[in-house]
PDB file of C-alpha atoms and ligand atoms in Angstrom:
ATOM      1  CA  UNK S   1     -30.035  18.900  -3.747  1.00 94.00           C
ATOM      2  CA  UNK S   2     -30.915  17.514  -0.569  1.00 97.00           C
ATOM      3  CA  UNK S   3     -31.324  13.945  -2.240  1.00 98.00           C
ATOM      4  CA  UNK S   4     -27.627  14.367  -3.430  1.00 98.00           C
ATOM      5  CA  UNK S   5     -26.415  15.142   0.006  1.00 98.00           C
ATOM      6  CA  UNK S   6     -28.182  12.241   1.492  1.00 98.00           C
ATOM      7  CA  UNK S   7     -26.707   9.966  -1.125  1.00 98.00           C
ATOM      8  CA  UNK S   8     -23.135  11.261  -0.416  1.00 98.00           C
ATOM      9  CA  UNK S   9     -23.774  10.627   3.272  1.00 98.00           C
ATOM     10  CA  UNK S  10     -24.634   7.096   2.651  1.00 98.00           C
ATOM     11  CA  UNK S  11     -21.522   6.896   0.265  1.00 98.00           C
ATOM     12  CA  UNK S  12     -19.404   8.300   2.919  1.00 98.00           C
ATOM     13  CA  UNK S  13     -20.185   5.652   5.452  1.00 98.00           C
ATOM     14  CA  UNK S  14     -19.581   2.746   2.844  1.00 98.00           C
ATOM     15  CA  UNK S  15     -16.156   4.139   1.771  1.00 98.00           C
ATOM     16  CA  UNK S  16     -15.175   4.462   5.470  1.00 98.00           C
ATOM     17  CA  UNK S  17     -16.066   0.714   5.994  1.00 96.00           C
ATOM     18  CA  UNK S  18     -14.009  -0.078   2.625  1.00 95.00           C
ATOM     19  CA  UNK S  19     -10.950   1.948   3.943  1.00 96.00           C
ATOM     20  CA  UNK S  20     -11.181   0.062   7.218  1.00 94.00           C
ATOM     21  CA  UNK S  21     -11.641  -3.462   6.050  1.00 91.00           C
ATOM     22  CA  UNK S  22     -10.484  -3.699   2.236  1.00 81.00           C
ATOM     23  CA  UNK S  23      -7.510  -4.672   0.408  1.00 69.00           C
ATOM     24  CA  UNK S  24      -5.229  -1.626  -0.418  1.00 68.00           C
ATOM     25  CA  UNK S  25      -3.498  -3.128  -3.358  1.00 74.00           C
ATOM     26  CA  UNK S  26      -3.076  -1.627  -7.146  1.00 70.00           C
ATOM     27  CA  UNK S  27      -6.010  -2.252  -9.220  1.00 68.00           C
ATOM     28  CA  UNK S  28      -3.460  -2.639 -12.443  1.00 67.00           C
ATOM     29  CA  UNK S  29      -5.139   0.301 -14.224  1.00 71.00           C
ATOM     30  CA  UNK S  30      -4.403   3.937 -14.361  1.00 73.00           C
ATOM     31  CA  UNK S  31      -6.812   6.943 -14.036  1.00 73.00           C
ATOM     32  CA  UNK S  32      -7.477   9.738 -16.755  1.00 71.00           C
ATOM     33  CA  UNK S  33      -4.362  11.718 -15.230  1.00 70.00           C
ATOM     34  CA  UNK S  34      -2.088   8.589 -15.651  1.00 70.00           C
ATOM     35  CA  UNK S  35      -1.738   7.717 -12.110  1.00 72.00           C
ATOM     36  CA  UNK S  36      -1.901   4.250 -10.895  1.00 69.00           C
ATOM     37  CA  UNK S  37      -5.363   3.071  -9.549  1.00 75.00           C
ATOM     38  CA  UNK S  38      -5.741   1.490  -6.129  1.00 78.00           C
ATOM     39  CA  UNK S  39      -8.405  -1.140  -5.510  1.00 88.00           C
ATOM     40  CA  UNK S  40      -9.917   1.445  -3.062  1.00 93.00           C
ATOM     41  CA  UNK S  41     -10.175   4.161  -5.690  1.00 92.00           C
ATOM     42  CA  UNK S  42     -12.030   1.887  -7.984  1.00 93.00           C
ATOM     43  CA  UNK S  43     -14.184   0.631  -5.174  1.00 95.00           C
ATOM     44  CA  UNK S  44     -14.899   4.147  -3.846  1.00 97.00           C
ATOM     45  CA  UNK S  45     -15.814   5.317  -7.613  1.00 97.00           C
ATOM     46  CA  UNK S  46     -18.164   2.418  -7.849  1.00 96.00           C
ATOM     47  CA  UNK S  47     -19.958   2.855  -4.565  1.00 98.00           C
ATOM     48  CA  UNK S  48     -20.748   6.456  -5.664  1.00 98.00           C
ATOM     49  CA  UNK S  49     -21.842   5.848  -9.159  1.00 98.00           C
ATOM     50  CA  UNK S  50     -24.298   2.806  -8.091  1.00 98.00           C
ATOM     51  CA  UNK S  51     -25.648   5.187  -5.351  1.00 98.00           C
ATOM     52  CA  UNK S  52     -26.055   7.956  -7.532  1.00 98.00           C
ATOM     53  CA  UNK S  53     -27.919   6.039 -10.077  1.00 98.00           C
ATOM     54  CA  UNK S  54     -30.988   6.143  -7.829  1.00 98.00           C
ATOM     55  CA  UNK S  55     -30.862   9.824  -7.511  1.00 98.00           C
ATOM     56  CA  UNK S  56     -33.066  11.267 -10.522  1.00 98.00           C
ATOM     57  CA  UNK S  57     -31.767  14.866 -10.153  1.00 98.00           C
ATOM     58  CA  UNK S  58     -28.361  13.806 -11.118  1.00 98.00           C
ATOM     59  CA  UNK S  59     -27.940  14.280 -15.095  1.00 98.00           C
ATOM     60  CA  UNK S  60     -24.292  12.991 -15.130  1.00 98.00           C
ATOM     61  CA  UNK S  61     -21.272  12.310 -13.263  1.00 98.00           C
ATOM     62  CA  UNK S  62     -17.726  13.026 -14.012  1.00 98.00           C
ATOM     63  CA  UNK S  63     -15.345  11.024 -11.638  1.00 97.00           C
ATOM     64  CA  UNK S  64     -11.578  11.659 -11.429  1.00 94.00           C
ATOM     65  CA  UNK S  65     -11.234   7.903 -11.792  1.00 92.00           C
ATOM     66  CA  UNK S  66     -13.189   7.888 -15.347  1.00 92.00           C
ATOM     67  CA  UNK S  67     -12.008   9.225 -18.760  1.00 91.00           C
ATOM     68  CA  UNK S  68     -15.367  10.661 -19.590  1.00 95.00           C
ATOM     69  CA  UNK S  69     -18.751  11.754 -18.666  1.00 97.00           C
ATOM     70  CA  UNK S  70     -21.263   9.217 -17.549  1.00 97.00           C
ATOM     71  CA  UNK S  71     -24.966  10.141 -18.229  1.00 98.00           C
ATOM     72  CA  UNK S  72     -27.304   8.809 -15.533  1.00 98.00           C
ATOM     73  CA  UNK S  73     -30.604  10.445 -15.931  1.00 98.00           C
ATOM     74  CA  UNK S  74     -31.693  12.192 -19.132  1.00 97.00           C
ATOM     75  CA  UNK S  75     -34.014  14.462 -17.318  1.00 97.00           C
ATOM     76  CA  UNK S  76     -31.686  15.405 -14.321  1.00 98.00           C
ATOM     77  CA  UNK S  77     -30.394  18.829 -13.637  1.00 98.00           C
ATOM     78  CA  UNK S  78     -27.178  18.442 -11.857  1.00 98.00           C
ATOM     79  CA  UNK S  79     -23.702  17.299 -13.094  1.00 98.00           C
ATOM     80  CA  UNK S  80     -21.759  15.755 -10.008  1.00 98.00           C
ATOM     81  CA  UNK S  81     -17.923  15.931 -10.405  1.00 98.00           C
ATOM     82  CA  UNK S  82     -15.979  13.915  -7.915  1.00 98.00           C
ATOM     83  CA  UNK S  83     -12.888  12.704  -6.708  1.00 98.00           C
ATOM     84  CA  UNK S  84     -14.103   9.368  -4.728  1.00 98.00           C
ATOM     85  CA  UNK S  85     -10.970   9.005  -2.639  1.00 97.00           C
ATOM     86  CA  UNK S  86      -8.416  11.758  -2.777  1.00 97.00           C
ATOM     87  CA  UNK S  87      -4.847  11.064  -1.355  1.00 95.00           C
ATOM     88  CA  UNK S  88      -5.820   7.330  -1.531  1.00 92.00           C
ATOM     89  CA  UNK S  89      -2.130   6.516  -1.048  1.00 91.00           C
ATOM     90  CA  UNK S  90      -2.100   7.806   2.281  1.00 95.00           C
ATOM     91  CA  UNK S  91      -4.171   5.000   3.418  1.00 93.00           C
ATOM     92  CA  UNK S  92      -1.271   2.719   3.457  1.00 89.00           C
ATOM     93  CA  UNK S  93       0.318   5.064   6.059  1.00 93.00           C
ATOM     94  CA  UNK S  94      -2.878   5.417   7.990  1.00 95.00           C
ATOM     95  CA  UNK S  95      -3.162   9.128   7.236  1.00 97.00           C
ATOM     96  CA  UNK S  96      -6.303  10.938   6.677  1.00 98.00           C
ATOM     97  CA  UNK S  97      -7.890  10.802   3.349  1.00 98.00           C
ATOM     98  CA  UNK S  98     -10.989  12.296   1.602  1.00 98.00           C
ATOM     99  CA  UNK S  99     -13.805  12.414  -0.957  1.00 98.00           C
ATOM    100  CA  UNK S 100     -14.587  15.890  -2.956  1.00 98.00           C
ATOM    101  CA  UNK S 101     -17.821  16.653  -4.921  1.00 98.00           C
ATOM    102  CA  UNK S 102     -18.640  19.513  -6.881  1.00 98.00           C
ATOM    103  CA  UNK S 103     -22.347  20.009  -8.038  1.00 98.00           C
ATOM    104  CA  UNK S 104     -22.756  21.900 -11.101  1.00 98.00           C
ATOM    105  CA  UNK S 105     -25.973  23.078 -13.045  1.00 98.00           C
ATOM    106  CA  UNK S 106     -26.047  24.267 -16.653  1.00 97.00           C
ATOM    107  CA  UNK S 107     -22.415  23.860 -17.145  1.00 97.00           C
ATOM    108  CA  UNK S 108     -18.978  22.687 -16.084  1.00 98.00           C
ATOM    109  CA  UNK S 109     -17.169  25.791 -14.792  1.00 98.00           C
ATOM    110  CA  UNK S 110     -16.574  27.947 -11.761  1.00 98.00           C
ATOM    111  CA  UNK S 111     -19.795  29.750 -12.433  1.00 98.00           C
ATOM    112  CA  UNK S 112     -22.160  26.634 -12.612  1.00 98.00           C
ATOM    113  CA  UNK S 113     -20.888  25.380  -9.266  1.00 98.00           C
ATOM    114  CA  UNK S 114     -23.971  25.532  -6.874  1.00 98.00           C
ATOM    115  CA  UNK S 115     -22.708  23.329  -4.021  1.00 98.00           C
ATOM    116  CA  UNK S 116     -19.574  21.535  -2.754  1.00 98.00           C
ATOM    117  CA  UNK S 117     -19.178  18.756  -0.357  1.00 98.00           C
ATOM    118  CA  UNK S 118     -16.156  17.032   1.243  1.00 98.00           C
ATOM    119  CA  UNK S 119     -15.715  14.180   3.464  1.00 98.00           C
ATOM    120  CA  UNK S 120     -12.614  13.568   5.564  1.00 98.00           C
ATOM    121  CA  UNK S 121     -12.092   9.889   6.805  1.00 98.00           C
ATOM    122  CA  UNK S 122      -9.778  10.188   9.651  1.00 97.00           C
ATOM    123  CA  UNK S 123      -9.955   9.264  13.246  1.00 97.00           C
ATOM    124  CA  UNK S 124     -13.601  10.616  12.717  1.00 97.00           C
ATOM    125  CA  UNK S 125     -15.562  10.943   9.568  1.00 98.00           C
ATOM    126  CA  UNK S 126     -16.644  14.543   9.104  1.00 98.00           C
ATOM    127  CA  UNK S 127     -18.432  16.363   6.177  1.00 98.00           C
ATOM    128  CA  UNK S 128     -18.684  19.773   5.048  1.00 98.00           C
ATOM    129  CA  UNK S 129     -21.228  21.210   2.674  1.00 98.00           C
ATOM    130  CA  UNK S 130     -21.480  24.676   1.152  1.00 98.00           C
ATOM    131  CA  UNK S 131     -24.306  25.930  -1.122  1.00 98.00           C
ATOM    132  CA  UNK S 132     -24.472  29.074  -2.982  1.00 97.00           C
ATOM    133  CA  UNK S 133     -27.478  30.028  -0.708  1.00 96.00           C
ATOM    134  CA  UNK S 134     -25.434  29.333   2.602  1.00 95.00           C
ATOM    135  CA  UNK S 135     -24.027  32.075   4.341  1.00 96.00           C
ATOM    136  CA  UNK S 136     -21.269  29.767   5.720  1.00 98.00           C
ATOM    137  CA  UNK S 137     -20.177  26.172   5.233  1.00 98.00           C
ATOM    138  CA  UNK S 138     -21.652  23.745   7.666  1.00 98.00           C
ATOM    139  CA  UNK S 139     -19.478  20.925   9.361  1.00 98.00           C
ATOM    140  CA  UNK S 140     -21.207  17.480  10.112  1.00 98.00           C
ATOM    141  CA  UNK S 141     -19.851  14.639  12.154  1.00 98.00           C
ATOM    142  CA  UNK S 142     -20.510  10.914  11.852  1.00 98.00           C
ATOM    143  CA  UNK S 143     -21.905   9.860  15.407  1.00 98.00           C
ATOM    144  CA  UNK S 144     -22.944   6.446  15.406  1.00 96.00           C
ATOM    145  CA  UNK S 145     -25.007   5.999  12.268  1.00 96.00           C
ATOM    146  CA  UNK S 146     -26.103   9.707  11.461  1.00 97.00           C
ATOM    147  CA  UNK S 147     -24.131  12.821  10.482  1.00 98.00           C
ATOM    148  CA  UNK S 148     -24.739  15.476  13.130  1.00 98.00           C
ATOM    149  CA  UNK S 149     -24.602  19.176  12.464  1.00 98.00           C
ATOM    150  CA  UNK S 150     -21.361  20.210  14.615  1.00 97.00           C
ATOM    151  CA  UNK S 151     -20.630  23.961  13.625  1.00 97.00           C
ATOM    152  CA  UNK S 152     -20.511  26.756  10.944  1.00 97.00           C
ATOM    153  CA  UNK S 153     -17.187  26.926   9.543  1.00 98.00           C
ATOM    154  CA  UNK S 154     -15.517  30.603   9.627  1.00 97.00           C
ATOM    155  CA  UNK S 155     -12.101  31.509   8.683  1.00 97.00           C
ATOM    156  CA  UNK S 156     -10.375  34.185  10.616  1.00 97.00           C
ATOM    157  CA  UNK S 157      -8.746  37.316   8.515  1.00 97.00           C
ATOM    158  CA  UNK S 158      -5.305  35.951   9.179  1.00 98.00           C
ATOM    159  CA  UNK S 159      -4.205  32.333  10.324  1.00 98.00           C
ATOM    160  CA  UNK S 160      -1.012  30.709  11.419  1.00 97.00           C
ATOM    161  CA  UNK S 161      -0.747  27.645   9.210  1.00 98.00           C
ATOM    162  CA  UNK S 162       0.913  27.161   5.842  1.00 98.00           C
ATOM    163  CA  UNK S 163       0.565  23.981   3.646  1.00 98.00           C
ATOM    164  CA  UNK S 164       3.034  24.334   0.701  1.00 98.00           C
ATOM    165  CA  UNK S 165       2.223  21.821  -2.066  1.00 97.00           C
ATOM    166  CA  UNK S 166       4.439  20.581  -4.966  1.00 96.00           C
ATOM    167  CA  UNK S 167       8.277  19.948  -5.197  1.00 95.00           C
ATOM    168  CA  UNK S 168      10.135  22.706  -3.826  1.00 95.00           C
ATOM    169  CA  UNK S 169      12.945  22.053  -6.229  1.00 96.00           C
ATOM    170  CA  UNK S 170      10.850  23.236  -9.009  1.00 97.00           C
ATOM    171  CA  UNK S 171       9.233  26.036  -7.233  1.00 97.00           C
ATOM    172  CA  UNK S 172       9.562  29.580  -8.918  1.00 97.00           C
ATOM    173  CA  UNK S 173      11.957  32.144  -7.051  1.00 97.00           C
ATOM    174  CA  UNK S 174       8.790  34.255  -6.109  1.00 97.00           C
ATOM    175  CA  UNK S 175       6.848  31.420  -4.852  1.00 98.00           C
ATOM    176  CA  UNK S 176       9.896  30.172  -2.832  1.00 98.00           C
ATOM    177  CA  UNK S 177      10.739  33.632  -1.486  1.00 98.00           C
ATOM    178  CA  UNK S 178       6.976  34.215  -0.445  1.00 98.00           C
ATOM    179  CA  UNK S 179       6.566  30.889   1.265  1.00 98.00           C
ATOM    180  CA  UNK S 180       9.905  31.576   3.298  1.00 98.00           C
ATOM    181  CA  UNK S 181       8.549  34.888   4.229  1.00 98.00           C
ATOM    182  CA  UNK S 182       5.414  33.286   5.838  1.00 98.00           C
ATOM    183  CA  UNK S 183       7.686  30.981   7.932  1.00 98.00           C
ATOM    184  CA  UNK S 184      10.138  33.773   8.830  1.00 98.00           C
ATOM    185  CA  UNK S 185       6.946  35.444  10.042  1.00 97.00           C
ATOM    186  CA  UNK S 186       6.269  32.405  12.384  1.00 97.00           C
ATOM    187  CA  UNK S 187       3.852  30.299  10.315  1.00 98.00           C
ATOM    188  CA  UNK S 188       3.781  26.801  11.076  1.00 98.00           C
ATOM    189  CA  UNK S 189       4.226  23.778   8.605  1.00 98.00           C
ATOM    190  CA  UNK S 190       1.226  21.706   8.188  1.00 98.00           C
ATOM    191  CA  UNK S 191       1.247  19.464   5.247  1.00 98.00           C
ATOM    192  CA  UNK S 192       0.162  15.728   5.066  1.00 98.00           C
ATOM    193  CA  UNK S 193      -0.136  15.429   1.268  1.00 97.00           C
ATOM    194  CA  UNK S 194      -3.907  14.985   1.422  1.00 98.00           C
ATOM    195  CA  UNK S 195      -5.687  17.871   0.068  1.00 98.00           C
ATOM    196  CA  UNK S 196      -8.731  17.255   2.123  1.00 98.00           C
ATOM    197  CA  UNK S 197      -7.309  16.866   5.682  1.00 98.00           C
ATOM    198  CA  UNK S 198      -4.781  19.824   4.808  1.00 98.00           C
ATOM    199  CA  UNK S 199      -7.485  22.126   3.608  1.00 98.00           C
ATOM    200  CA  UNK S 200      -9.863  20.983   6.515  1.00 98.00           C
ATOM    201  CA  UNK S 201      -7.289  21.701   8.940  1.00 98.00           C
ATOM    202  CA  UNK S 202      -6.726  25.186   7.951  1.00 98.00           C
ATOM    203  CA  UNK S 203     -10.340  25.702   7.865  1.00 98.00           C
ATOM    204  CA  UNK S 204     -10.858  24.476  11.427  1.00 97.00           C
ATOM    205  CA  UNK S 205      -7.933  25.978  13.070  1.00 96.00           C
ATOM    206  CA  UNK S 206      -8.831  29.442  11.913  1.00 86.00           C
ATOM    207  CA  UNK S 207      -6.780  30.053   8.903  1.00 97.00           C
ATOM    208  CA  UNK S 208      -3.574  30.249   6.830  1.00 98.00           C
ATOM    209  CA  UNK S 209      -2.374  29.134   3.328  1.00 98.00           C
ATOM    210  CA  UNK S 210      -2.699  26.096   1.346  1.00 98.00           C
ATOM    211  CA  UNK S 211      -0.707  26.442  -1.919  1.00 98.00           C
ATOM    212  CA  UNK S 212      -0.080  24.292  -5.171  1.00 98.00           C
ATOM    213  CA  UNK S 213       1.623  26.690  -7.460  1.00 98.00           C
ATOM    214  CA  UNK S 214       2.552  25.982 -11.056  1.00 97.00           C
ATOM    215  CA  UNK S 215       6.111  24.676 -11.097  1.00 96.00           C
ATOM    216  CA  UNK S 216       8.636  23.835 -13.706  1.00 91.00           C
ATOM    217  CA  UNK S 217       7.607  20.227 -14.063  1.00 91.00           C
ATOM    218  CA  UNK S 218       4.045  20.842 -13.782  1.00 94.00           C
ATOM    219  CA  UNK S 219       3.305  24.612 -14.843  1.00 96.00           C
ATOM    220  CA  UNK S 220      -0.430  24.199 -14.669  1.00 97.00           C
ATOM    221  CA  UNK S 221      -0.114  22.730 -11.209  1.00 97.00           C
ATOM    222  CA  UNK S 222      -1.221  19.085 -10.174  1.00 97.00           C
ATOM    223  CA  UNK S 223      -4.762  19.707  -8.734  1.00 98.00           C
ATOM    224  CA  UNK S 224      -7.969  19.151 -10.860  1.00 97.00           C
ATOM    225  CA  UNK S 225     -10.446  22.132 -11.306  1.00 98.00           C
ATOM    226  CA  UNK S 226     -13.807  20.171 -11.439  1.00 98.00           C
ATOM    227  CA  UNK S 227     -13.138  17.628  -8.682  1.00 96.00           C
ATOM    228  CA  UNK S 228     -10.816  19.205  -6.288  1.00 98.00           C
ATOM    229  CA  UNK S 229     -10.136  23.085  -6.847  1.00 98.00           C
ATOM    230  CA  UNK S 230     -13.384  24.597  -7.760  1.00 98.00           C
ATOM    231  CA  UNK S 231     -15.379  22.522  -4.695  1.00 98.00           C
ATOM    232  CA  UNK S 232     -12.895  23.859  -2.182  1.00 98.00           C
ATOM    233  CA  UNK S 233     -12.806  27.528  -3.789  1.00 98.00           C
ATOM    234  CA  UNK S 234     -16.485  27.667  -2.940  1.00 98.00           C
ATOM    235  CA  UNK S 235     -16.051  26.196   0.484  1.00 98.00           C
ATOM    236  CA  UNK S 236     -13.167  28.653   1.349  1.00 98.00           C
ATOM    237  CA  UNK S 237     -15.291  31.784  -0.009  1.00 98.00           C
ATOM    238  CA  UNK S 238     -18.132  30.866   1.794  1.00 98.00           C
ATOM    239  CA  UNK S 239     -15.903  30.550   5.016  1.00 98.00           C
ATOM    240  CA  UNK S 240     -14.869  34.157   4.562  1.00 98.00           C
ATOM    241  CA  UNK S 241     -11.706  33.382   3.076  1.00 98.00           C
ATOM    242  CA  UNK S 242     -10.503  33.527  -0.736  1.00 98.00           C
ATOM    243  CA  UNK S 243      -9.244  31.294  -3.386  1.00 98.00           C
ATOM    244  CA  UNK S 244      -7.198  32.275  -6.573  1.00 98.00           C
ATOM    245  CA  UNK S 245      -5.043  31.152  -9.062  1.00 98.00           C
ATOM    246  CA  UNK S 246      -1.358  32.474  -9.948  1.00 98.00           C
ATOM    247  CA  UNK S 247      -3.016  35.457 -12.004  1.00 98.00           C
ATOM    248  CA  UNK S 248      -4.891  36.656  -8.925  1.00 98.00           C
ATOM    249  CA  UNK S 249      -8.218  35.619 -10.552  1.00 98.00           C
ATOM    250  CA  UNK S 250     -10.861  34.130  -8.408  1.00 98.00           C
ATOM    251  CA  UNK S 251     -10.650  30.251  -9.113  1.00 98.00           C
ATOM    252  CA  UNK S 252     -14.329  30.355  -9.186  1.00 98.00           C
ATOM    253  CA  UNK S 253     -14.172  32.375 -12.606  1.00 98.00           C
ATOM    254  CA  UNK S 254     -12.298  29.407 -14.167  1.00 97.00           C
ATOM    255  CA  UNK S 255     -13.713  27.516 -16.989  1.00 97.00           C
ATOM    256  CA  UNK S 256     -11.709  24.305 -17.784  1.00 97.00           C
ATOM    257  CA  UNK S 257     -11.068  23.587 -21.551  1.00 97.00           C
ATOM    258  CA  UNK S 258     -11.032  19.628 -20.612  1.00 97.00           C
ATOM    259  CA  UNK S 259     -12.583  17.856 -17.723  1.00 96.00           C
ATOM    260  CA  UNK S 260      -9.390  16.889 -16.189  1.00 96.00           C
ATOM    261  CA  UNK S 261      -7.662  20.137 -16.465  1.00 97.00           C
ATOM    262  CA  UNK S 262      -5.445  21.151 -13.490  1.00 98.00           C
ATOM    263  CA  UNK S 263      -4.786  24.690 -12.406  1.00 98.00           C
ATOM    264  CA  UNK S 264      -2.200  26.454  -9.945  1.00 98.00           C
ATOM    265  CA  UNK S 265      -4.333  27.276  -6.826  1.00 98.00           C
ATOM    266  CA  UNK S 266      -4.057  29.214  -3.476  1.00 98.00           C
ATOM    267  CA  UNK S 267      -6.678  28.794  -0.686  1.00 98.00           C
ATOM    268  CA  UNK S 268      -6.502  30.864   2.377  1.00 98.00           C
ATOM    269  CA  UNK S 269      -7.605  33.496   4.688  1.00 98.00           C
ATOM    270  CA  UNK S 270      -8.064  36.992   3.198  1.00 98.00           C
ATOM    271  CA  UNK S 271      -4.710  38.410   4.524  1.00 98.00           C
ATOM    272  CA  UNK S 272      -2.326  35.475   3.253  1.00 98.00           C
ATOM    273  CA  UNK S 273      -4.142  35.817  -0.034  1.00 98.00           C
ATOM    274  CA  UNK S 274      -3.682  39.520  -0.229  1.00 98.00           C
ATOM    275  CA  UNK S 275      -0.012  38.922   0.704  1.00 98.00           C
ATOM    276  CA  UNK S 276       0.181  36.267  -1.974  1.00 98.00           C
ATOM    277  CA  UNK S 277      -1.174  38.546  -4.550  1.00 98.00           C
ATOM    278  CA  UNK S 278       1.455  41.407  -3.833  1.00 98.00           C
ATOM    279  CA  UNK S 279       4.282  38.742  -3.748  1.00 98.00           C
ATOM    280  CA  UNK S 280       3.370  37.580  -7.252  1.00 97.00           C
ATOM    281  CA  UNK S 281       2.443  41.184  -8.496  1.00 98.00           C
ATOM    282  CA  UNK S 282      -1.110  40.170  -9.626  1.00 97.00           C
TER     283      UNK S 282
HETATM  284  O1  F6P W   1      -4.599  15.204  -5.745  1.00 53.73           O
HETATM  285  C1  F6P W   1      -3.757  14.422  -5.249  1.00 53.73           C
HETATM  286  C2  F6P W   1      -2.899  14.871  -3.928  1.00 53.73           C
HETATM  287  O2  F6P W   1      -2.628  13.763  -3.320  1.00 53.73           O
HETATM  288  C3  F6P W   1      -3.686  16.000  -3.103  1.00 53.73           C
HETATM  289  O3  F6P W   1      -4.681  15.187  -2.197  1.00 53.73           O
HETATM  290  C4  F6P W   1      -2.544  16.531  -2.662  1.00 53.73           C
HETATM  291  O4  F6P W   1      -2.672  17.879  -1.968  1.00 53.73           O
HETATM  292  C5  F6P W   1      -1.636  16.393  -3.293  1.00 53.73           C
HETATM  293  O5  F6P W   1      -1.692  15.655  -4.345  1.00 53.73           O
HETATM  294  C6  F6P W   1      -0.202  16.315  -3.038  1.00 53.73           C
HETATM  295  O6  F6P W   1       0.850  16.514  -4.024  1.00 53.73           O
HETATM  296  P1  F6P W   1       2.536  16.668  -3.521  1.00 53.73           P
HETATM  297  O7  F6P W   1       3.052  15.435  -2.960  1.00 53.73           O
HETATM  298  O8  F6P W   1       3.001  17.086  -5.017  1.00 53.73           O
HETATM  299  O9  F6P W   1       2.763  18.052  -2.600  1.00 53.73           O
END
């Protein structure tokens, strides 16, 4: 898998350069989830596709920006599912964005996920990697031309931050009263609207809860299982936290019916996830 990690590092540098120097306009197309694509989404997707073409162990790729599965190498062993530039509309307002990669072997579901990587493009470029074998995820930072290892990521049992996604108007009563109870207990609001920096902040600041529930307008949530939810579920579990859906099931046990399926999802320190389970009665 090392060859995939090395390719992702190169893609991250190229995407960071594109973010800082290229046109941000719309591409006059929509992605598989019906969202307007920015030129930067399309460019980032192409950067990754081109680089992965030279990594022989990659059997196929599934991008949030593509409708279907693209086979790269018949004899490859891994499927890489990725969101090339998550939260890309935030580039316009100069907030952090990210890329997310899930590396799957012998299937496209939680049980087949063998490694996750995400990259945050902010004032610094940082990358976290977790594999099934690792005790903890590892944080790297781009310094000069190289990614240098900075730390192992470990969540505390209970944190202080709350990142509540989705439109509040459409939250269920249970969800609203649970989030209210966290704020009443002293949790601080941290929500930029970029999944990668929002989850990254909770990981590095010791803990808390990121939630994207099922809502009246989006009963199955918004975040995609293969590109966003499952990769972060592995990172959170490896960091000593937990990641579940609204039925209390580990996200890593999910099996999407379709490659672009979404799910309600909750990521956090163990204590917040236990509190959420009892509030939801699951
Ligand atoms: O998947 C796209 C995304 O931009 C995520 O990065 C982010 O967590 C979420 O949507 C924000 O959605 P909302 O604005 O509905 O809270």
